[in-house]
Short mmCIF file of C-alpha atoms and ligand atoms in Angstrom, two decimals:
data_model
loop_
_atom_site.label_atom_id
_atom_site.label_comp_id
_atom_site.label_asym_id
_atom_site.label_seq_id
_atom_site.Cartn_x
_atom_site.Cartn_y
_atom_site.Cartn_z
CA MET A 1 -90.10 -178.90 23.95
CA ARG A 2 -87.16 -179.67 21.72
CA ILE A 3 -86.64 -177.87 18.41
CA ASP A 4 -83.99 -179.15 16.02
CA ILE A 5 -82.98 -177.01 13.06
CA PHE A 6 -81.03 -178.44 10.14
CA THR A 7 -79.25 -175.72 8.19
CA LEU A 8 -76.08 -174.77 6.35
CA PHE A 9 -75.75 -171.75 8.67
CA PRO A 10 -76.16 -172.89 12.28
CA GLU A 11 -74.28 -169.83 13.58
CA TRP A 12 -77.07 -167.56 12.31
CA PHE A 13 -79.25 -168.99 15.06
CA ASP A 14 -77.00 -167.87 17.91
CA TRP A 15 -78.81 -164.56 18.35
CA LEU A 16 -82.13 -166.36 18.39
CA ARG A 17 -81.34 -167.74 21.84
CA ARG A 18 -81.10 -164.23 23.31
CA PRO A 19 -84.61 -162.72 23.30
CA ARG A 20 -86.25 -162.88 26.71
CA HIS A 21 -89.17 -165.08 25.67
CA LEU A 22 -86.78 -167.74 24.39
CA ALA A 23 -84.63 -167.57 27.49
CA ASN A 24 -87.78 -167.81 29.64
CA ALA A 25 -89.09 -170.77 27.62
CA ALA A 26 -85.72 -172.52 27.96
CA VAL A 27 -86.14 -172.42 31.72
CA SER A 28 -89.86 -172.85 32.28
CA ALA A 29 -90.84 -175.06 29.32
CA ASP A 30 -87.54 -176.90 29.21
CA LEU A 31 -87.04 -175.63 25.66
CA GLU A 32 -83.99 -177.07 23.97
CA LEU A 33 -82.91 -175.52 20.67
CA ARG A 34 -80.36 -177.49 18.66
CA CYS A 35 -78.82 -176.68 15.29
CA PHE A 36 -77.16 -179.14 12.93
CA ASN A 37 -75.14 -178.42 9.81
CA TYR A 38 -75.80 -180.71 6.83
CA ARG A 39 -72.14 -180.29 5.88
CA ASP A 40 -70.90 -181.91 9.09
CA THR A 41 -72.42 -185.26 8.21
CA SER A 42 -72.14 -185.21 4.40
CA SER A 43 -70.17 -188.19 3.11
CA LEU A 44 -69.37 -186.35 -0.12
CA PRO A 45 -65.96 -184.77 -0.78
CA ALA A 46 -65.38 -181.36 0.82
CA GLY A 47 -68.73 -181.47 2.63
CA GLN A 48 -70.71 -181.13 -0.59
CA VAL A 49 -74.44 -180.82 0.08
CA ASP A 50 -76.04 -179.82 -3.22
CA ASP A 51 -76.02 -180.66 -6.88
CA ALA A 52 -77.30 -179.45 -10.25
CA PRO A 53 -80.95 -180.28 -11.00
CA TYR A 54 -81.65 -183.19 -13.34
CA GLY A 55 -83.14 -181.84 -16.53
CA GLY A 56 -81.05 -178.69 -16.30
CA GLY A 57 -81.94 -175.23 -15.12
CA PRO A 58 -80.47 -172.66 -12.77
CA GLY A 59 -79.55 -173.14 -9.14
CA MET A 60 -78.53 -176.04 -7.00
CA VAL A 61 -80.66 -178.59 -5.17
CA LEU A 62 -80.00 -179.97 -1.68
CA ARG A 63 -79.34 -183.68 -2.03
CA VAL A 64 -81.58 -186.31 -0.46
CA ASP A 65 -78.62 -188.47 0.65
CA VAL A 66 -77.14 -185.47 2.49
CA VAL A 67 -80.40 -184.71 4.32
CA ALA A 68 -80.83 -188.42 5.16
CA ALA A 69 -77.30 -188.61 6.59
CA ALA A 70 -77.95 -185.51 8.72
CA LEU A 71 -81.16 -187.00 10.15
CA GLU A 72 -79.49 -190.37 10.78
CA ALA A 73 -76.64 -188.72 12.67
CA VAL A 74 -79.11 -187.20 15.12
CA TYR A 75 -81.96 -189.70 15.39
CA ASP A 76 -81.78 -193.45 15.85
CA GLY A 77 -82.55 -195.64 12.85
CA PRO A 78 -83.13 -194.95 9.17
CA ALA A 79 -83.86 -191.37 8.13
CA GLU A 80 -87.31 -192.23 6.80
CA ARG A 81 -88.35 -193.20 10.32
CA ALA A 82 -87.36 -189.84 11.83
CA ARG A 83 -90.81 -188.50 10.98
CA GLU A 84 -92.47 -191.27 12.97
CA GLY A 85 -93.36 -189.73 16.29
CA ARG A 86 -92.01 -186.26 15.49
CA ARG A 87 -92.89 -183.51 13.00
CA VAL A 88 -90.23 -183.00 10.36
CA VAL A 89 -91.12 -179.75 8.57
CA VAL A 90 -89.49 -178.62 5.35
CA LEU A 91 -89.34 -174.84 4.87
CA THR A 92 -90.28 -173.95 1.34
CA PRO A 93 -92.43 -171.39 -0.50
CA ARG A 94 -94.46 -174.40 -1.69
CA GLY A 95 -95.52 -175.26 1.86
CA ARG A 96 -98.66 -174.63 3.88
CA PRO A 97 -98.80 -170.91 4.76
CA PHE A 98 -97.56 -170.16 8.27
CA SER A 99 -100.09 -168.48 10.56
CA ASP A 100 -100.92 -168.02 14.21
CA ALA A 101 -102.99 -171.19 14.06
CA VAL A 102 -100.01 -173.18 12.72
CA ALA A 103 -97.78 -171.66 15.42
CA THR A 104 -100.24 -172.76 18.11
CA GLU A 105 -100.37 -176.26 16.60
CA LEU A 106 -96.57 -176.56 16.53
CA ALA A 107 -96.19 -175.16 20.06
CA ALA A 108 -98.22 -178.10 21.40
CA LEU A 109 -95.67 -180.64 20.09
CA PRO A 110 -92.98 -182.11 22.33
CA GLU A 111 -90.55 -182.19 19.41
CA LEU A 112 -90.24 -180.20 16.17
CA VAL A 113 -87.70 -180.56 13.38
CA LEU A 114 -87.21 -177.76 10.84
CA LEU A 115 -85.32 -178.42 7.62
CA SER A 116 -83.91 -175.24 6.06
CA GLY A 117 -82.68 -175.28 2.51
CA ARG A 118 -80.76 -172.88 0.33
CA TYR A 119 -80.40 -172.76 -3.42
CA GLU A 120 -83.41 -174.09 -5.37
CA GLY A 121 -84.64 -176.07 -2.36
CA PHE A 122 -84.64 -179.78 -1.66
CA ASP A 123 -84.64 -182.84 -3.85
CA GLU A 124 -88.32 -183.80 -4.01
CA ARG A 125 -87.54 -187.14 -2.31
CA VAL A 126 -86.88 -185.20 0.91
CA HIS A 127 -90.51 -184.08 0.84
CA ALA A 128 -91.82 -187.49 -0.17
CA HIS A 129 -89.80 -189.76 2.12
CA LEU A 130 -88.18 -187.81 4.94
CA ALA A 131 -90.48 -184.92 5.90
CA SER A 132 -93.94 -185.00 7.42
CA ASP A 133 -95.05 -181.69 5.93
CA ALA A 134 -93.93 -178.36 4.51
CA VAL A 135 -94.48 -174.80 5.69
CA SER A 136 -94.04 -171.48 3.88
CA LEU A 137 -93.50 -168.18 5.67
CA GLY A 138 -95.50 -166.43 2.97
CA PRO A 139 -95.96 -165.96 -0.76
CA PHE A 140 -92.46 -164.69 -1.42
CA VAL A 141 -89.12 -166.35 -2.07
CA LEU A 142 -86.38 -166.05 0.55
CA ALA A 143 -82.76 -166.89 -0.19
CA GLY A 144 -83.23 -169.88 2.10
CA GLY A 145 -85.31 -171.32 4.90
CA GLU A 146 -83.28 -169.86 7.78
CA VAL A 147 -85.26 -166.64 8.20
CA ALA A 148 -88.47 -168.67 7.98
CA ALA A 149 -87.15 -171.05 10.67
CA MET A 150 -86.29 -168.10 12.91
CA ALA A 151 -89.74 -166.56 12.52
CA ILE A 152 -91.38 -169.89 13.28
CA VAL A 153 -89.20 -170.52 16.35
CA ASP A 154 -89.91 -167.00 17.65
CA SER A 155 -93.62 -167.35 17.17
CA VAL A 156 -93.83 -170.91 18.55
CA CYS A 157 -91.69 -170.20 21.60
CA ARG A 158 -93.67 -167.20 22.82
CA ARG A 159 -96.59 -169.63 23.15
CA LEU A 160 -94.71 -171.96 25.49
CA PRO A 161 -95.61 -171.85 29.17
CA GLY A 162 -93.70 -169.12 31.01
CA ALA A 163 -92.27 -167.51 27.86
CA LEU A 164 -94.14 -164.23 28.29
CA GLY A 165 -94.18 -162.09 31.41
CA ASN A 166 -97.96 -161.98 31.12
CA ALA A 167 -99.51 -165.04 29.46
CA ALA A 168 -102.76 -163.08 29.03
CA SER A 169 -100.94 -161.23 26.22
CA LEU A 170 -101.71 -164.25 24.04
CA ASP A 171 -105.46 -164.22 24.65
CA ARG A 172 -106.46 -161.09 22.79
CA GLU A 173 -103.53 -160.34 20.53
CA SER A 174 -103.72 -159.98 16.76
CA PHE A 175 -104.97 -163.09 14.92
CA SER A 176 -105.98 -164.87 18.16
CA PRO A 177 -109.39 -166.59 18.48
CA GLY A 178 -110.09 -163.99 21.22
CA LEU A 179 -110.21 -161.35 18.47
CA ASP A 180 -111.88 -163.70 15.94
CA GLY A 181 -108.63 -163.67 13.97
CA GLY A 182 -108.65 -159.87 13.69
CA THR A 183 -105.86 -157.44 14.51
CA GLU A 184 -105.46 -155.74 17.85
CA HIS A 185 -106.52 -152.15 18.58
CA PRO A 186 -103.82 -149.41 18.53
CA HIS A 187 -101.85 -148.71 21.70
CA TYR A 188 -100.76 -145.40 23.24
CA THR A 189 -98.55 -144.49 26.19
CA ARG A 190 -97.10 -141.34 27.78
CA PRO A 191 -96.76 -138.51 26.94
CA PRO A 192 -100.45 -137.74 26.38
CA ASP A 193 -99.56 -134.87 24.06
CA PHE A 194 -96.44 -134.91 21.87
CA ARG A 195 -96.11 -132.03 19.42
CA GLY A 196 -99.87 -131.69 19.42
CA TRP A 197 -100.35 -135.40 18.60
CA ARG A 198 -102.82 -136.25 21.29
CA VAL A 199 -103.80 -139.59 22.74
CA PRO A 200 -107.56 -140.23 22.21
CA GLU A 201 -109.23 -138.69 25.25
CA VAL A 202 -111.30 -141.77 26.04
CA LEU A 203 -108.14 -143.74 26.86
CA THR A 204 -107.18 -141.36 29.65
CA SER A 205 -110.75 -141.00 30.95
CA GLY A 206 -110.63 -143.94 33.37
CA ASP A 207 -114.04 -145.05 32.02
CA HIS A 208 -113.36 -148.76 31.47
CA GLY A 209 -116.60 -149.38 29.61
CA ALA A 210 -115.86 -146.56 27.17
CA ILE A 211 -112.28 -147.76 26.77
CA GLU A 212 -113.45 -151.30 25.94
CA ALA A 213 -115.94 -149.89 23.42
CA TRP A 214 -113.20 -147.77 21.80
CA ARG A 215 -110.88 -150.77 21.60
CA ALA A 216 -113.59 -152.99 20.11
CA ALA A 217 -114.35 -150.31 17.51
CA HIS A 218 -110.66 -150.11 16.58
CA THR A 219 -110.02 -153.86 16.29
CA GLY A 220 -109.08 -154.70 12.71
CA PRO A 221 -110.73 -157.34 10.54
CA ALA A 222 -109.11 -160.74 10.05
CA PRO A 223 -106.75 -160.66 7.09
CA VAL A 224 -107.94 -162.30 3.89
CA THR A 225 -105.87 -165.44 3.32
N1 ADE B 1 -87.44 -170.73 1.56
C1 ADE B 1 -87.46 -169.84 0.55
N2 ADE B 1 -88.57 -169.11 0.56
C2 ADE B 1 -89.31 -169.55 1.62
C3 ADE B 1 -90.56 -169.19 2.16
N3 ADE B 1 -91.32 -168.24 1.62
N4 ADE B 1 -90.99 -169.85 3.24
C4 ADE B 1 -90.26 -170.83 3.79
N5 ADE B 1 -89.06 -171.22 3.34
C5 ADE B 1 -88.59 -170.58 2.26
#
């Protein structure tokens, strides 16, 4: 899988290459993570990338010509064709809410492009003519799309073959179909008694049937979306 991130802060993504599941995915799923800075390909003076919104108002808007130039520098042909044959996802609070189901969908793609914006977001023509869709990390406003891109990359990459030490971790984790979208039961480990805070006895009983029953009883409901 190849993931391309367009951003004004490519260096923020350096640490994202370090976690084990990403390193594993880079080897076993041939994951390639590339970052591109809109400023590097802007034809405007001093690498300008944004401008004041028409009609007035606070904040700055990422320009459509700047985003188009960035896409054209990386992909062959006109920018509006970049979304043909690959997903070009804008990160914005106006997008489709991110979820485990969206992560699974994106992880099945051979190629994914994430467009991060700062300021007031993108000129609407980016959405209309350059992107295939838009995703939001949640109903809150971030200072930009970078943190959303990182969360999406993390969540997508742990689904790639070989990313996790034990792929079965994905089968019955929170929000998975294996738990009907619910949240996983609580976990305990040694010591069995810490300051009088005891591990539920059933978990140390060795009775697998009883343990399964306890876990099922402590699985949380699916969140309301
Ligand atoms: N950019 C700013 N806020 C965002 C959000 N909630 N999700 C994705 N990108 C964003």
